[in-house]
Coordinates of C-alpha atoms in Angstrom, one line a residue:
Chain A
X850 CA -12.5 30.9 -3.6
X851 CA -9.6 31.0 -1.0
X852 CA -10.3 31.3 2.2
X853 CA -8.1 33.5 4.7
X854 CA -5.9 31.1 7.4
X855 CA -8.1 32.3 10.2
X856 CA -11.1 30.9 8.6
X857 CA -9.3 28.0 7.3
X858 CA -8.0 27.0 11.4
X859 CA -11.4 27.5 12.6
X860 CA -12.9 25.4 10.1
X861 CA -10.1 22.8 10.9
X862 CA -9.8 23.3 15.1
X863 CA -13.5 24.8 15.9
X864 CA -13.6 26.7 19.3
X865 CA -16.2 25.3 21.5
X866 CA -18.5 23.0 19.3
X867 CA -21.0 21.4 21.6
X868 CA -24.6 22.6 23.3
X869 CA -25.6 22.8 26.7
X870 CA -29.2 21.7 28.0
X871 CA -31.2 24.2 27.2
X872 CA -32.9 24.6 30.1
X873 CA -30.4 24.8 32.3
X874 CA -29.9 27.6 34.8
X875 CA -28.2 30.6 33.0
X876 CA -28.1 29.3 29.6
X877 CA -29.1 31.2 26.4
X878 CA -29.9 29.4 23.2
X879 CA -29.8 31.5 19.9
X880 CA -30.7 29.6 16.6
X881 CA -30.8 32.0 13.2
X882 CA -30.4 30.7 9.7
X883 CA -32.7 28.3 7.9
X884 CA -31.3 25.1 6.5
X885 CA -32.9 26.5 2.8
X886 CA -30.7 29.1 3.4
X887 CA -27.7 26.8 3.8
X888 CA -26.7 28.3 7.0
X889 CA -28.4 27.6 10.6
X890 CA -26.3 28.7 13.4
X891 CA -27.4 27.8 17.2
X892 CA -24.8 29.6 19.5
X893 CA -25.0 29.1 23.5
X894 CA -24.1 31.2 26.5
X895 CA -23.8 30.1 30.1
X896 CA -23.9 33.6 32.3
X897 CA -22.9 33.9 35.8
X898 CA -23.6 37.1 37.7
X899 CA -24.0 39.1 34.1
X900 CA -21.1 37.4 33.1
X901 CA -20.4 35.3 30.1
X902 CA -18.4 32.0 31.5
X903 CA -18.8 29.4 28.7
X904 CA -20.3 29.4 25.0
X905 CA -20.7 27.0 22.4
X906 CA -21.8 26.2 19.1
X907 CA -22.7 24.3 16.1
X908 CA -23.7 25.6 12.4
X909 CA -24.6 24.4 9.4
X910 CA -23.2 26.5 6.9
X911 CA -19.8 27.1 4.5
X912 CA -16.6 27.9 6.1
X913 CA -16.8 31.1 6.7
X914 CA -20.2 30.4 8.8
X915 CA -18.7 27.9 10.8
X916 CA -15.4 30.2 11.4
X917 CA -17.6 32.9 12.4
X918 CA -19.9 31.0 15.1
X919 CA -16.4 29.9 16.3
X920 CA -14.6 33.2 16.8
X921 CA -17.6 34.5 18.6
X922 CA -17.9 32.0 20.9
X923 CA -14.1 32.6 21.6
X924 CA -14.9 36.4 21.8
X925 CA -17.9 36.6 24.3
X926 CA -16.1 33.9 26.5
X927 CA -15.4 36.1 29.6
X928 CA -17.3 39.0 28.3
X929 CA -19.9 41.1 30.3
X930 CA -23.9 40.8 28.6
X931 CA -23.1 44.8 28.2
X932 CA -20.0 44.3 26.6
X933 CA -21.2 41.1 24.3
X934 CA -24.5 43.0 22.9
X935 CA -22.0 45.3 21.3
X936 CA -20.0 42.3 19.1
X937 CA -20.3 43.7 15.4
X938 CA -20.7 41.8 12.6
X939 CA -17.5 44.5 10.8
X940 CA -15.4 43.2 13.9
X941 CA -16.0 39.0 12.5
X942 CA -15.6 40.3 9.1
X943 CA -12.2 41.8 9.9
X944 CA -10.8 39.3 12.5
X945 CA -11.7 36.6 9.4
X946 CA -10.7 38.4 6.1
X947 CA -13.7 37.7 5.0
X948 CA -15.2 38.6 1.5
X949 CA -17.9 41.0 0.4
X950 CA -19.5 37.5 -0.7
X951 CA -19.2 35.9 2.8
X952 CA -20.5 39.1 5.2
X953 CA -23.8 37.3 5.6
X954 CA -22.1 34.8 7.6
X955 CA -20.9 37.5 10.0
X956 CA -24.1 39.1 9.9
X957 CA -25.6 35.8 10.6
X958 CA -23.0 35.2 13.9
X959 CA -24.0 39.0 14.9
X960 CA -27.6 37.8 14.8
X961 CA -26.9 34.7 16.8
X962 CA -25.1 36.4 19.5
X963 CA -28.2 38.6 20.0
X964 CA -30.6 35.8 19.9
X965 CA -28.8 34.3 22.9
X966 CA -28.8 37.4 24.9
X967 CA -32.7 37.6 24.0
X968 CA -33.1 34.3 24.7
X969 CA -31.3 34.7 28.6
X970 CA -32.5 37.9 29.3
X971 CA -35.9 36.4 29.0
X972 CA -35.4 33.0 30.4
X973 CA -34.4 35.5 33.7
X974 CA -36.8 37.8 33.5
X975 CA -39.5 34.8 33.8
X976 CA -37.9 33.2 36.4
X977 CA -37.8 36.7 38.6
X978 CA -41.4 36.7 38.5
X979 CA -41.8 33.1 39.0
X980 CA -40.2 33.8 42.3
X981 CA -42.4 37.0 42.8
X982 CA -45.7 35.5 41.8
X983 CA -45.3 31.5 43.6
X984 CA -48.7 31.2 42.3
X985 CA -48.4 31.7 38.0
X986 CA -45.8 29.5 37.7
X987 CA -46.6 27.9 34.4
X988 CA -47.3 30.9 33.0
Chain B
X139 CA -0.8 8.9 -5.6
X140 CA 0.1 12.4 -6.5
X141 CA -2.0 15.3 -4.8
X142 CA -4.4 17.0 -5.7
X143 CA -6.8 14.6 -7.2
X144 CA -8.6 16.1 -10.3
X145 CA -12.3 14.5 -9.9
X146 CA -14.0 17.4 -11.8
X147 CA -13.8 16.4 -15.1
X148 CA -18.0 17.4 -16.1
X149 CA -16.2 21.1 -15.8
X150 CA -13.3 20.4 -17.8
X151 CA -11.0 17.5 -18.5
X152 CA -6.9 17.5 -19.1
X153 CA -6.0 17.5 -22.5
X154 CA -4.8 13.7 -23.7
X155 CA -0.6 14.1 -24.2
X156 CA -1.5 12.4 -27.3
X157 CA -3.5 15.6 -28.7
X158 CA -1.1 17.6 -27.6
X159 CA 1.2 16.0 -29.4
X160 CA -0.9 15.9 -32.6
X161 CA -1.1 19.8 -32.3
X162 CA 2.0 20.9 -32.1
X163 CA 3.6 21.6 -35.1
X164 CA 0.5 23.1 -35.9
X165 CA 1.4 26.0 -34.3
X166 CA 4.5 26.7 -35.3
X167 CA 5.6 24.9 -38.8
X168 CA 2.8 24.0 -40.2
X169 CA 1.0 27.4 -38.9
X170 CA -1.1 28.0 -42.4
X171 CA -4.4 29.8 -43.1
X172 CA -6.7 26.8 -43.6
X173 CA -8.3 29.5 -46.4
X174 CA -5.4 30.1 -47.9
X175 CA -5.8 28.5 -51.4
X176 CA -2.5 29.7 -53.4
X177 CA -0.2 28.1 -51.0
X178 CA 1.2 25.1 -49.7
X179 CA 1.0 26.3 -46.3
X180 CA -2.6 27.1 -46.7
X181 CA -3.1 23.5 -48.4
X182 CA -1.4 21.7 -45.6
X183 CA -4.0 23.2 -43.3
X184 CA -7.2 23.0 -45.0
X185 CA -5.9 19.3 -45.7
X186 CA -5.5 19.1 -41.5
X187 CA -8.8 20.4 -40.8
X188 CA -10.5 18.3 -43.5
X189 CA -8.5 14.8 -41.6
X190 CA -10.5 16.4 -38.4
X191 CA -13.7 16.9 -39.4
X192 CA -13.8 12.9 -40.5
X193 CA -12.4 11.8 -37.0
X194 CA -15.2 14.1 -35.1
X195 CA -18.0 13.3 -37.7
X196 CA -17.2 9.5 -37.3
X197 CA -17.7 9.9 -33.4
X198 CA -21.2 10.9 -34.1
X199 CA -22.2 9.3 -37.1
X200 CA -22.3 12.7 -39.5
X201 CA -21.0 13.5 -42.9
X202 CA -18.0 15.6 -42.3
X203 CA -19.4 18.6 -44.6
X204 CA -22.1 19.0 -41.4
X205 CA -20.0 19.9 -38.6
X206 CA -19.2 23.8 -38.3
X207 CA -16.4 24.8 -36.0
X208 CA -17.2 27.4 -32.7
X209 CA -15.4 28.2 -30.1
X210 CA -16.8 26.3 -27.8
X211 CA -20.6 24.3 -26.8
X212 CA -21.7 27.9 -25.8
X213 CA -21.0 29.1 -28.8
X214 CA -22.7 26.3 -30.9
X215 CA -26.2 26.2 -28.7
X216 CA -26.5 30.1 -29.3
X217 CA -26.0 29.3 -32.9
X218 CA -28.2 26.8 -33.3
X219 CA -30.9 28.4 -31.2
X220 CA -30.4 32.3 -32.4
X221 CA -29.4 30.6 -36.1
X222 CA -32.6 29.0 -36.2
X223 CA -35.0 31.2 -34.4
X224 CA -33.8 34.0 -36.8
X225 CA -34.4 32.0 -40.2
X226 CA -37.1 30.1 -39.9
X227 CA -39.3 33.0 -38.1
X228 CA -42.0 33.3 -40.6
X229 CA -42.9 30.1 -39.9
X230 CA -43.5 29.9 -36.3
X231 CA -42.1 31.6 -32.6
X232 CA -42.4 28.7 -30.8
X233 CA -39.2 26.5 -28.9
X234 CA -39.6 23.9 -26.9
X235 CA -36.4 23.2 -24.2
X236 CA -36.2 21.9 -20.5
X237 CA -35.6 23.2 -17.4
X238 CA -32.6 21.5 -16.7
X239 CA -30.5 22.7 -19.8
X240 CA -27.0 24.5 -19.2
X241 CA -27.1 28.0 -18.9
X242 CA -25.7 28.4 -22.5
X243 CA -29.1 26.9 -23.6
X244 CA -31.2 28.4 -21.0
X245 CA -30.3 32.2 -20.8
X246 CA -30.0 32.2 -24.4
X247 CA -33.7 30.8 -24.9
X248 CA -34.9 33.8 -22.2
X249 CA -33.2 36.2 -24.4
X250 CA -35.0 34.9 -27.8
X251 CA -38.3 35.1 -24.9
X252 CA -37.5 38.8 -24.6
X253 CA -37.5 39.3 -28.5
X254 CA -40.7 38.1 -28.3
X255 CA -40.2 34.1 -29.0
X256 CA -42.5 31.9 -27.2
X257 CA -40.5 29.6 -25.2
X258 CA -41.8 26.2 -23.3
X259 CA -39.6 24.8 -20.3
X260 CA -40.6 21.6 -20.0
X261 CA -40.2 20.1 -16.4
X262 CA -38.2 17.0 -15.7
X263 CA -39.1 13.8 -13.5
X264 CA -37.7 13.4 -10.3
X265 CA -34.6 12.0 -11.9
X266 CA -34.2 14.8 -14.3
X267 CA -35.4 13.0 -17.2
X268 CA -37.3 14.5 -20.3
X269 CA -40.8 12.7 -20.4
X270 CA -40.8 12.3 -24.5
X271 CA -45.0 12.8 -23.9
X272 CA -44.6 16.5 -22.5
X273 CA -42.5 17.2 -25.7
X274 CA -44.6 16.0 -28.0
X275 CA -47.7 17.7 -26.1
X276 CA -46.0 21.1 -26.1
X277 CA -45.6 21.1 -29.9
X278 CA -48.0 23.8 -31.4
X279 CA -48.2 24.8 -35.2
X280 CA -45.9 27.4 -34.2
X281 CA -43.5 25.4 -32.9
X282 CA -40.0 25.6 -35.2
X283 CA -37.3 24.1 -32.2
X284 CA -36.9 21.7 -29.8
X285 CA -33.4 21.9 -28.0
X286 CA -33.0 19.2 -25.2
X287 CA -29.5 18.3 -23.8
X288 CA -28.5 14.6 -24.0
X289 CA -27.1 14.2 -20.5
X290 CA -26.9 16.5 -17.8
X291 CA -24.0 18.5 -16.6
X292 CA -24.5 18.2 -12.4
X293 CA -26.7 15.0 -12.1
X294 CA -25.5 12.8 -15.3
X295 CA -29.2 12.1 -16.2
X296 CA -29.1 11.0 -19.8
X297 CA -32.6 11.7 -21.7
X298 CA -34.8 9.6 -24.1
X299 CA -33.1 11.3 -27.0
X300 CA -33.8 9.0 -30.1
X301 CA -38.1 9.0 -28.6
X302 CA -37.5 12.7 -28.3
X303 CA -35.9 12.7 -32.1
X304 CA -38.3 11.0 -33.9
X305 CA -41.3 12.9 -32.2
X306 CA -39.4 15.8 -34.3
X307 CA -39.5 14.1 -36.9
X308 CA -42.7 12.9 -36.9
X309 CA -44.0 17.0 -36.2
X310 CA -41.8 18.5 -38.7
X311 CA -40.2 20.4 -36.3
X312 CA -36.0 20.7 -35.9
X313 CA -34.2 18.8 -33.3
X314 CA -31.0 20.6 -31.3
X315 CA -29.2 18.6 -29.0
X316 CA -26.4 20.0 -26.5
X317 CA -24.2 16.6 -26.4
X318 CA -21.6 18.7 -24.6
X319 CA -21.0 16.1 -21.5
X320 CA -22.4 13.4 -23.8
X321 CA -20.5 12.9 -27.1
X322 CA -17.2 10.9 -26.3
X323 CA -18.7 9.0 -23.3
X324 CA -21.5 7.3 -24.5
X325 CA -22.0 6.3 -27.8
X326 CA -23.9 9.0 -30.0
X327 CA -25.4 9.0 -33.9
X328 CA -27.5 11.8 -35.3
X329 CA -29.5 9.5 -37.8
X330 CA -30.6 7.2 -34.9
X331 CA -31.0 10.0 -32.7
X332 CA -33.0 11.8 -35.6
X333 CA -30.8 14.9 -34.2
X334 CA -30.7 18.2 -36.5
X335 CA -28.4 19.8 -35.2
X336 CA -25.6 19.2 -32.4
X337 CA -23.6 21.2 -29.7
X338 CA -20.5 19.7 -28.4
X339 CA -16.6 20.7 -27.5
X340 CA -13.4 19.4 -27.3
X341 CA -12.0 19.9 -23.4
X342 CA -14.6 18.2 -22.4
X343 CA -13.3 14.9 -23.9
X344 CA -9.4 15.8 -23.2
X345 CA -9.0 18.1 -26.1
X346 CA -8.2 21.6 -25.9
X347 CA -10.2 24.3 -24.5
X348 CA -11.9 27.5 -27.4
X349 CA -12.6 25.2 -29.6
X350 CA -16.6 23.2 -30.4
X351 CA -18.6 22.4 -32.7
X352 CA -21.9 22.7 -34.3
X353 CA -23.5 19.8 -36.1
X354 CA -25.9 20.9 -38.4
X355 CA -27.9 18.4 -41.0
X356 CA -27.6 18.8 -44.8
X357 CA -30.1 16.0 -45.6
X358 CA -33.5 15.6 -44.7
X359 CA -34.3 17.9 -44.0
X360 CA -31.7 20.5 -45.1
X361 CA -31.0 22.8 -41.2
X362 CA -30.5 26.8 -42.6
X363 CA -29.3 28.8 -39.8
X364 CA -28.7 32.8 -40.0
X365 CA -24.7 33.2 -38.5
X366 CA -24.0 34.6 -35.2
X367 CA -20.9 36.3 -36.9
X368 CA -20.5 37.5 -40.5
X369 CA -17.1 37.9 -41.9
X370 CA -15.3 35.6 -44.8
X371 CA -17.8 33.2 -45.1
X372 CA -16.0 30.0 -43.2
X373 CA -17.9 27.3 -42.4
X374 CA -20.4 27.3 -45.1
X375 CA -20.8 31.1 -43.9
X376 CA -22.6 30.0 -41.0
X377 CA -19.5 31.1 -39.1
X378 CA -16.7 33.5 -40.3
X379 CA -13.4 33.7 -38.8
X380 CA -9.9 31.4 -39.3
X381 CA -10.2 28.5 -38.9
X382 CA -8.2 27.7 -35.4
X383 CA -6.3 24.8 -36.9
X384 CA -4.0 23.6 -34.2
X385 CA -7.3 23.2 -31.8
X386 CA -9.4 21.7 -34.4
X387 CA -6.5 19.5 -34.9
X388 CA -6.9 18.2 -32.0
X389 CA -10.6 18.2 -31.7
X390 CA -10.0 15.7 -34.2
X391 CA -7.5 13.3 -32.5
X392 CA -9.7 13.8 -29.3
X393 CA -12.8 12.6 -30.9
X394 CA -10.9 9.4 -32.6
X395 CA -9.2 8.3 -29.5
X396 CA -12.7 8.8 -27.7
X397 CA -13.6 6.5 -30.6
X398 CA -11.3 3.8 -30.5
X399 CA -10.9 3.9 -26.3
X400 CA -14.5 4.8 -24.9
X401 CA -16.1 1.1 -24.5
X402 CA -13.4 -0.1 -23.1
X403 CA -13.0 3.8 -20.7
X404 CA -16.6 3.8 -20.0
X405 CA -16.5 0.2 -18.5
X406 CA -13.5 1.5 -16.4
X407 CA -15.1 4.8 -15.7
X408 CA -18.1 3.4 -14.1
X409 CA -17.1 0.3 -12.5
X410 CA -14.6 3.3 -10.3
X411 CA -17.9 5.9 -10.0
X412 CA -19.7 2.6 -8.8
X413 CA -17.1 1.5 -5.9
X414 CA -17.1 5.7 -5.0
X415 CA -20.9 5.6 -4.8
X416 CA -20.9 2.2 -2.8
X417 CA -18.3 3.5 -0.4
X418 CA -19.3 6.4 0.5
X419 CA -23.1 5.4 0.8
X420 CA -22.3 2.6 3.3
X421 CA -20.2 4.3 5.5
X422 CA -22.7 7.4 6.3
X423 CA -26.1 7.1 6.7
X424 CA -28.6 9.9 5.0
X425 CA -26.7 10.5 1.8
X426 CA -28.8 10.6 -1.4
X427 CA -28.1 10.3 -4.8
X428 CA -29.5 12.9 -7.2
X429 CA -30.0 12.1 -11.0
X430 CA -31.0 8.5 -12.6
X431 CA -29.7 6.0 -10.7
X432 CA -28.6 3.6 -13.8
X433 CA -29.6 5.8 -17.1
X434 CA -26.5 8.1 -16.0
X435 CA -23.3 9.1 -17.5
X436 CA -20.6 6.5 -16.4
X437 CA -18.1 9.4 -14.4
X438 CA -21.2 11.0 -12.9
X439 CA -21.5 10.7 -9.0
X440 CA -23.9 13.5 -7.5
X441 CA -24.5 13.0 -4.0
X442 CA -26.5 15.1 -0.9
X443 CA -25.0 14.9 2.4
X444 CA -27.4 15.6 4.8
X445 CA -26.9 18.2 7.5
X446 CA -24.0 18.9 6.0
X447 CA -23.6 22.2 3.9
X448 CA -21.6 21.2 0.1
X449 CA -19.0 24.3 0.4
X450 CA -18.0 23.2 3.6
X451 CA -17.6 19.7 2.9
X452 CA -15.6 20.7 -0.2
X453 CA -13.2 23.0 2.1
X454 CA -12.3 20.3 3.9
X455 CA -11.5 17.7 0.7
X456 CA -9.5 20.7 -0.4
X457 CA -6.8 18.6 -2.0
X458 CA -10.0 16.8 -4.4
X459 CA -11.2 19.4 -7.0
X460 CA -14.7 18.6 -6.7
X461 CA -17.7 20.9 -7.8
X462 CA -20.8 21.6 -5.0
X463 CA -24.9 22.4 -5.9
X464 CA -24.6 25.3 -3.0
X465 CA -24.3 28.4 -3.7
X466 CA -23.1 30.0 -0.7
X467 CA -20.4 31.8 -2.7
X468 CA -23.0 33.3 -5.0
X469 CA -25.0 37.2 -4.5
X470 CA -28.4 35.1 -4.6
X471 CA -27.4 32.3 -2.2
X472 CA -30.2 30.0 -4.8
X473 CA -28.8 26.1 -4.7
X474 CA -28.6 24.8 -8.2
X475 CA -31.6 25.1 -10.6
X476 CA -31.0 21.7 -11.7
X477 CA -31.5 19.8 -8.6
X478 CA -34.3 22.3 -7.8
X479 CA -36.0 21.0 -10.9
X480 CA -35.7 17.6 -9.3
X481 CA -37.4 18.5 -6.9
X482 CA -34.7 18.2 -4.6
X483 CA -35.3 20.5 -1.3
X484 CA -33.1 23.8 -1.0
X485 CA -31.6 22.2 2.2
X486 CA -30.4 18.6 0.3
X487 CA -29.7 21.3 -2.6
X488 CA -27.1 23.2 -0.6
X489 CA -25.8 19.6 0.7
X490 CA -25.0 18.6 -2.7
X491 CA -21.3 17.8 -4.3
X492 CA -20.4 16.5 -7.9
X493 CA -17.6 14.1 -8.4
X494 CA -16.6 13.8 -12.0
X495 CA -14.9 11.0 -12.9
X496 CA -12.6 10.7 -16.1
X497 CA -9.8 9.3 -18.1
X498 CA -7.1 9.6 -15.8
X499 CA -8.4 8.9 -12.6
X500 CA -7.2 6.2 -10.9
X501 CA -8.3 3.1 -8.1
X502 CA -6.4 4.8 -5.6
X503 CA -7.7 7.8 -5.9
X504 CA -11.0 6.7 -5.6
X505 CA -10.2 4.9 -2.6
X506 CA -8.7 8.0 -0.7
X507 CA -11.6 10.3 -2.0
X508 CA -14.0 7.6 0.1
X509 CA -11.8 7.9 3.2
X510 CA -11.8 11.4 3.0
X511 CA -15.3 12.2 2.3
X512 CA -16.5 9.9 5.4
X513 CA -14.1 11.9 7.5
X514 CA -14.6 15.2 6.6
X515 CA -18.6 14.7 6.3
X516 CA -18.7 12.9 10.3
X517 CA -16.6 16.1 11.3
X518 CA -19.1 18.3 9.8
X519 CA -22.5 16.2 11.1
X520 CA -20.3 16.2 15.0
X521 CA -20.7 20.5 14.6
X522 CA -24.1 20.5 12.6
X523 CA -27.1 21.5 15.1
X524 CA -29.5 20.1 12.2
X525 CA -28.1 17.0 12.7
X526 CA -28.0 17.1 16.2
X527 CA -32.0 18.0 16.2
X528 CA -32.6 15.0 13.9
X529 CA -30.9 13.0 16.4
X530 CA -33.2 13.9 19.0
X531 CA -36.2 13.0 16.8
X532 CA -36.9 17.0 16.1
X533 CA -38.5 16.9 12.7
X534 CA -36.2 19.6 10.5
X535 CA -39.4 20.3 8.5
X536 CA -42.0 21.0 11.0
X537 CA -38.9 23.6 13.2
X538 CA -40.4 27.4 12.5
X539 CA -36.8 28.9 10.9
X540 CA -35.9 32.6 10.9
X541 CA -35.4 32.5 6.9
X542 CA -32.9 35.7 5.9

């Protein structure tokens, strides 16, 4: 199968491959996929003041799974949590060309974008009430 | 060293100048209807197909009168499986075949299954072999066909074909063997084997492509097979239609130069799959090898990269034609059946790639296919988060995934 340029540069020059601790302050970690699957995707956000500042990634997964982790790392880069929840798996699809055989891959990156924005918005929520409550804090 | 590199040759192989050459002025001067009898032109064909049949029978050890021509190993398994099921019904509806046989076996067995044949897929070991036991324990009194492949299309694995063969014989009870990646690479002989009847094709051993052929026995015991297609009554009216002389030609000069060249190849072959294997297994750690690791066709290499996923690997080798056990490309997203059968995991399944090695591969190439593999597989593990986990000590097995 050939694979459109876009996918084919990202494959070759990934956007923001790495991890950040995840435990560190502001960080969202989103992991979907299963490696029987043949895709796992973990993509990470680092928010300041509801603000997306950095994001990385790393998948496991054809082409077109690691071009799509890529491009929506470059997309939520700079992006509001309002404005990334709204990232739609048609918008990978037709950034990447990709093929009606390939659109699980986009709905996989839609899936780990959420994930991450789950996976922050909780991490905040229990650290508000951690400073509310001083006393439950390993709750 | 002249890109790309062709290292796919289980899928297809080039056709050998030297057929070519032997074909030619069968399709334009010498163009005759091999069934033409009241002509020269006729004559000179029939007389060209004839000098075929004795270069392919001598490959495997047959009388020439047993081979009937297909148009291809797909062809000649749904013969010999649909042929036999069909004439010898009133004695039994019972086959016996294995797991790991290529879809032309396979899907034409589950169709006999849905016409109400009983069909037995026998399992394979964890190198895909055939235990010759499980055979002979599947045979029931009802039991007119055994059909298992001699060596495996994705791992190489080559079964215990001459035990399997005289367990046949011993049970009364026909023997079909699809020798379609076997015949021309390793040596192969129906009477030792005990085989009945034989599937097998030319591009596979640099012939052309649309053109295979059925062996089926005329001596002990006599094989009688119901035709597929009906027409003239070609090939002992097991198969009607002309004769496609200029392929069969050189199906013919394929099979002798197979003949005369394949010790001497095979050595070749193997001693370049060996350096591939040894190359690319010491340079990356986690890469296992699936199929037998020394009963194994000589051009077979079938290796799992771990955390890496086998279409993405291949995208970035794209200048090596090289086939991959994932399936990301397909509606089910299922990893081969064959390694499955193995036993293989669906995440080593997906990692998988198959280099075919053949005739006109070269040292260099070989080389550069190990340097590129390395690099492309360490720039795949540096953006995998499985292998990342594993590198922090997270068993991959015991992580809860989100399976879609």
């Amino acid at each position: 199968m050939a694979y459109s340029d876009k996918v084919i540069d990202h494959y070759n020059n990934p956007r923001n491959v790495g991890s950040f601790r995840k435990d560190e302050e502001g960080v969202g970690t989103g992991i979907v996929g299963a490696p029987e699957c043949g895709d796992v995707m973990k993509l990470q956000i680092k928010v300041e003041n509801d603000t997306i500042v950095d994001a990385k990634f790393k998948t496991f997964g054809c082409g077109s799974a690691i071009a799509s982790s890529s491009l929506a790392t470059e997309w939520l880069k700079g992006k509001t949590l309002e404005e990334a929840s709204k990232i739609k798996n048609t918008d990978i699809v037709q950034e990447l060309n990709l093929p009606p055989v390939k659109i699980h891959c986009s709905v996989l990156a839609e899936d780990a974008i959420k994930a991450a924005l789950n996976d922050y918005k909780k991490k905040t929520e229990a650290t508000k009430q951690d400073k509310e409550q001083p006393a439950t804090t390993s709750s | 060293m002249k890109l790309p590199i062709y290292m796919d040759n289980h899928s297809t192989t080039p056709c050998d100048p030297r057929v070519l050459e032997a074909m030619l002025p069968y399709f334009t001067e010498k163009f005759g209807n091999a069934a033409s009898r009241n002509h020269s032109f006729g004559w000179e064909a029939e007389e060209a197909v004839d000098q075929a049949r004795k270069q392919i029978a001598r490959l495997i050890h047959a009388d020439p009168k047993e081979l009937v021509f297909t148009s291809g190993a797909t062809e000649s398994d749904n013969l010999a499986l649909k042929g036999v099921v069909e004439m010898y019904r009133e004695k039994g509806d019972h086959i016996i075949t294995s797991s790991t046989e290529h879809r032309a076996v396979i899907d034409t067995a589950k169709a006999l299954e849905k016409k109400g044949v009983n069909v037995t897929f026998l399992p394979v070991d964890k190198t895909g072999m055939v235990n010759p036991d499980d055979v002979r324990q599947a045979i029931t009194d009802k039991t007119i066909l055994i059909s298992i492949m001699l060596a495996n299309n994705e791992i190489g694995t080559i079964n215990p074909i001459k035990e399997i063969g005289k367990i046949a014989k011993e049970k009364g009870v026909l023997f079909h063997c699809d020798a379609t990646q076997g015949v021309g690479k390793i040596p192969v002989d129906v009477q030792e084997m005990g085989i009945d009847l034989m599937s097998f094709t030319a591009h596979k051993i640099y012939g052309p492509k649309g053109v295979g052929a059925l062996y089926v026995r005329r001596k002990a015991p006599r094989v009688r097979l119901v035709p597929l297609i009906d027409g003239g009554g070609h090939e002992r009216g097991m198969r009607s239609g002309t004769l496609p002389v200029p392929l069969i030609v050189g199906f013919g000069k394929a099979c002798e130069l197979c003949e005369q060249e394949m010790a001497v190849e095979s050595e070749r072959i193997r001693r370049m799959r060996d350096r591939l294997q040894e190359g690319i297994m010491s340079a990356l750690e986690e890469v296992y090898l699936n199929g037998h690791p020394t009963e194994r066709l000589p051009g077979n290499l079938n290796l799992s990269f771990a955390f890496v996923e086998g279409e993405a690997l291949l995208m970035g080798v794209k200048e090596i034609a090289l086939s991959s056990g994932s399936a990301c490309t397909s509606a089910t997203l299922e990893p081969s059946y064959v390694l499955r059968a193995l036993g293989v995991g669906s995440d080593l399944a997906h990692s998988s790639i198959r280099f075919g090695l053949g005739r006109f591969n070269t040292e260099e190439e070989v080389e550069y296919t190990i340097n590129r593999i390395v690099q492309a597989v360490e720039h795949l593990r540096e953006m995998s988060p499985l292998y990342e986990m594993a590198k922090e000590g997270i068993d991959l097995k015991s992580v809860q995934w989100a399976a879609h």
